[in-house]
Amino acid sequence: MDTQKNAILVALLREYGHIHRSLAAEVNRVSGRIYGRPGVATDRDVRRWISGAVRWPTGRYLLPLAEVFDRPPEAMGFVPRGVSSRLPAPPTSVRPGEEQSVKRRTFLASTAASVALVLGLDETPVRGRLTLADTDRVSETIGRLDVHFTAIGGGALLAVAAAYIDRLRDAVDGCTYGPRVEQALHSAISNLHSTAGWAAHDTGDGQEARLHHAAALQSAILAEDKRAQARAWSNLAMQARTEGRHREALRINQAALNSRQVRQDPRIAALLHSRLAIGHARLGDRPAAARSLFAAETAHDRFDTAVPPPPWLAFLDAAEIAGLGAIAHQAMGRLPEAEIATAQALRLLGPSMHRNRAYYAVQLAELQLAQGDTGRARTTATAVDTAALSSPRIGDRLAAVNRLLATA
């Protein structure tokens, strides 16, 4: 049987500073806490996971691995066997006080219920006094939800985000807190609505997405959080563009750039200028689109790589700038340039960016097909892996490409 090296797991070992032997030891240590007795993984097991000889480890190893790297199995490069991609539940023999820790730290990607369980959403207080430590934990949870979206898409996350929004609103009404905590709560609710909006977008539910993005803006205004406002404005512009309201999208993007604080944040500025370029391109203003693309690239050059971005902006790197530029070129009818930029985005994408890799691979197939290159389009489309994704929108686009190829 052909095997394929698990490059994602290799990258994770490098990122976390593990060698084969130390990862096996860590898996055994975590396994001991989960199952009540040490694990028996060896460096040979790690080599087999990396080589692809074992594409889906047994639950005894998979549950500790998910905790060690704090992500679902698919985001570690593992491929489900058959129809099941669920992690096993922690054993009932877990000692008191340990089960919730396991639930908090283990991503279960298969269903909304398992994701909610792992993130520990029900641990946010809805009575009593809230402190900034509580809101920090809320923000960390939302950040992990954003990481989950980046890894496999938002299809399974809409219900999770909506339920957590309800819980945070219960906290706003049922708890006591000071002014700073109140602002932090509204910022968190705004960011959660933005995440929910993108999850709805991934499912193809435009109406639900629009409602969440509008609610995100409202909460960001209550929080007096300019960055959250810019995020909400940007998402509203994206939604308007998706619905064909290009002039409205352009105006919203311009409004988002009105804040000096936003313009001076290179990451947010790069995102807004990239989307502004798409807006100008859709309206046929090529010079303005070119200026916005240049502004986005200039802002990208100013990124402070020593400071980690907020989780919701972690996707915005050189690959995403190239991908958004490709969309602008496509809107201007410059298909060869769009194809080159999309291919560049795919080359630059990190190994854990499953959703974006599938998104831009489908975009590349669409561009090749639009230029009449059915051979390469078929090769590109065939290589798109959506098995580990939860994004009906991307799946629908790939299906449309395959239907066109079937009649070509």
Short mmCIF file of C-alpha atoms in Angstrom, two decimals, residues 196-332:
data_model
loop_
_atom_site.label_atom_id
_atom_site.label_comp_id
_atom_site.label_asym_id
_atom_site.label_seq_id
_atom_site.Cartn_x
_atom_site.Cartn_y
_atom_site.Cartn_z
CA ALA A 196 -19.82 32.60 14.02
CA GLY A 197 -20.34 34.74 10.92
CA TRP A 198 -17.46 33.05 9.15
CA ALA A 199 -18.74 29.64 10.23
CA ALA A 200 -22.14 30.53 8.74
CA HIS A 201 -20.39 31.71 5.57
CA ASP A 202 -18.63 28.34 5.34
CA THR A 203 -21.98 26.58 5.51
CA GLY A 204 -23.40 28.83 2.77
CA ASP A 205 -25.93 30.51 5.10
CA GLY A 206 -25.58 34.14 4.02
CA GLN A 207 -28.48 35.44 6.10
CA GLU A 208 -27.09 33.95 9.31
CA ALA A 209 -23.62 35.26 8.47
CA ARG A 210 -24.93 38.78 7.91
CA LEU A 211 -26.76 38.79 11.27
CA HIS A 212 -23.64 37.68 13.13
CA HIS A 213 -21.40 40.25 11.44
CA ALA A 214 -23.86 43.05 12.28
CA ALA A 215 -24.04 41.86 15.89
CA ALA A 216 -20.23 41.78 15.98
CA LEU A 217 -20.10 45.43 15.00
CA GLN A 218 -22.66 46.38 17.64
CA SER A 219 -20.73 44.64 20.42
CA ALA A 220 -17.43 46.12 19.20
CA ILE A 221 -18.94 49.62 19.43
CA LEU A 222 -20.15 48.88 22.98
CA ALA A 223 -16.63 47.72 23.82
CA GLU A 224 -15.07 50.80 22.17
CA ASP A 225 -12.72 48.29 20.53
CA LYS A 226 -11.45 49.75 17.25
CA ARG A 227 -9.79 46.52 16.12
CA ALA A 228 -12.93 44.49 16.72
CA GLN A 229 -14.88 47.16 14.83
CA ALA A 230 -12.48 46.90 11.91
CA ARG A 231 -12.86 43.13 11.91
CA ALA A 232 -16.65 43.42 11.86
CA TRP A 233 -16.61 46.08 9.12
CA SER A 234 -14.28 43.93 7.03
CA ASN A 235 -16.54 40.90 7.41
CA LEU A 236 -19.63 42.95 6.53
CA ALA A 237 -17.84 44.11 3.39
CA MET A 238 -16.97 40.53 2.50
CA GLN A 239 -20.60 39.51 3.01
CA ALA A 240 -21.87 42.35 0.83
CA ARG A 241 -19.42 41.37 -1.90
CA THR A 242 -20.54 37.73 -1.68
CA GLU A 243 -24.12 38.89 -2.24
CA GLY A 244 -23.15 41.00 -5.26
CA ARG A 245 -23.43 44.40 -3.55
CA HIS A 246 -20.02 45.59 -4.68
CA ARG A 247 -20.39 49.34 -4.17
CA GLU A 248 -21.68 48.78 -0.64
CA ALA A 249 -18.78 46.42 0.03
CA LEU A 250 -16.31 49.03 -1.19
CA ARG A 251 -17.81 51.74 1.01
CA ILE A 252 -17.79 49.50 4.09
CA ASN A 253 -14.13 48.65 3.54
CA GLN A 254 -13.28 52.32 3.21
CA ALA A 255 -15.15 53.06 6.44
CA ALA A 256 -13.12 50.40 8.23
CA LEU A 257 -9.90 52.15 7.17
CA ASN A 258 -11.05 55.52 8.55
CA SER A 259 -9.65 54.76 12.00
CA ARG A 260 -6.04 55.86 12.45
CA GLN A 261 -5.55 53.09 15.01
CA VAL A 262 -6.61 50.55 12.39
CA ARG A 263 -4.45 52.03 9.65
CA GLN A 264 -1.44 51.91 11.95
CA ASP A 265 -1.94 48.20 12.70
CA PRO A 266 -0.14 46.60 9.72
CA ARG A 267 -1.95 43.26 9.95
CA ILE A 268 -5.45 44.71 9.92
CA ALA A 269 -4.42 47.28 7.31
CA ALA A 270 -3.08 44.52 5.05
CA LEU A 271 -6.34 42.61 5.32
CA LEU A 272 -8.51 45.67 4.65
CA HIS A 273 -6.40 46.89 1.72
CA SER A 274 -6.47 43.40 0.17
CA ARG A 275 -10.24 43.25 0.37
CA LEU A 276 -10.47 46.85 -0.81
CA ALA A 277 -8.48 45.84 -3.90
CA ILE A 278 -11.07 43.15 -4.63
CA GLY A 279 -13.84 45.72 -4.29
CA HIS A 280 -12.17 48.14 -6.72
CA ALA A 281 -11.51 45.27 -9.13
CA ARG A 282 -15.15 44.14 -9.06
CA LEU A 283 -16.18 47.68 -9.99
CA GLY A 284 -13.68 47.85 -12.86
CA ASP A 285 -11.35 50.44 -11.29
CA ARG A 286 -8.01 48.84 -12.13
CA PRO A 287 -5.75 51.73 -10.98
CA ALA A 288 -7.45 51.84 -7.57
CA ALA A 289 -7.20 48.06 -7.28
CA ALA A 290 -3.48 48.20 -8.06
CA ARG A 291 -2.96 50.92 -5.44
CA SER A 292 -4.78 48.86 -2.81
CA LEU A 293 -2.76 45.74 -3.65
CA PHE A 294 0.44 47.76 -3.27
CA ALA A 295 -0.80 49.14 0.06
CA ALA A 296 -1.56 45.60 1.27
CA GLU A 297 1.93 44.39 0.34
CA THR A 298 3.50 47.43 1.99
CA ALA A 299 1.56 46.77 5.19
CA HIS A 300 2.61 43.13 5.07
CA ASP A 301 6.25 44.20 4.93
CA ARG A 302 5.69 46.00 8.25
CA PHE A 303 4.48 42.91 10.13
CA ASP A 304 6.27 42.46 13.45
CA THR A 305 7.04 38.75 13.22
CA ALA A 306 8.40 38.75 16.78
CA VAL A 307 4.91 39.40 18.14
CA PRO A 308 2.31 36.66 17.54
CA PRO A 309 -0.89 37.88 15.89
CA PRO A 310 -4.30 37.48 17.53
CA PRO A 311 -5.69 34.04 16.68
CA TRP A 312 -8.30 35.38 14.29
CA LEU A 313 -5.55 37.03 12.22
CA ALA A 314 -3.12 34.11 12.31
CA PHE A 315 -4.25 33.11 8.80
CA LEU A 316 -3.06 36.42 7.33
CA ASP A 317 0.43 35.76 6.03
CA ALA A 318 2.23 36.04 2.71
CA ALA A 319 0.16 33.14 1.37
CA GLU A 320 -3.15 34.84 2.16
CA ILE A 321 -1.96 38.18 0.73
CA ALA A 322 -1.11 36.36 -2.50
CA GLY A 323 -4.45 34.53 -2.48
CA LEU A 324 -6.48 37.69 -1.97
CA GLY A 325 -4.43 39.38 -4.68
CA ALA A 326 -5.33 36.50 -6.98
CA ILE A 327 -9.04 37.15 -6.36
CA ALA A 328 -8.53 40.80 -7.32
CA HIS A 329 -6.67 39.82 -10.51
CA GLN A 330 -9.45 37.38 -11.37
CA ALA A 331 -12.07 40.10 -10.90
CA MET A 332 -10.13 42.29 -13.34
#
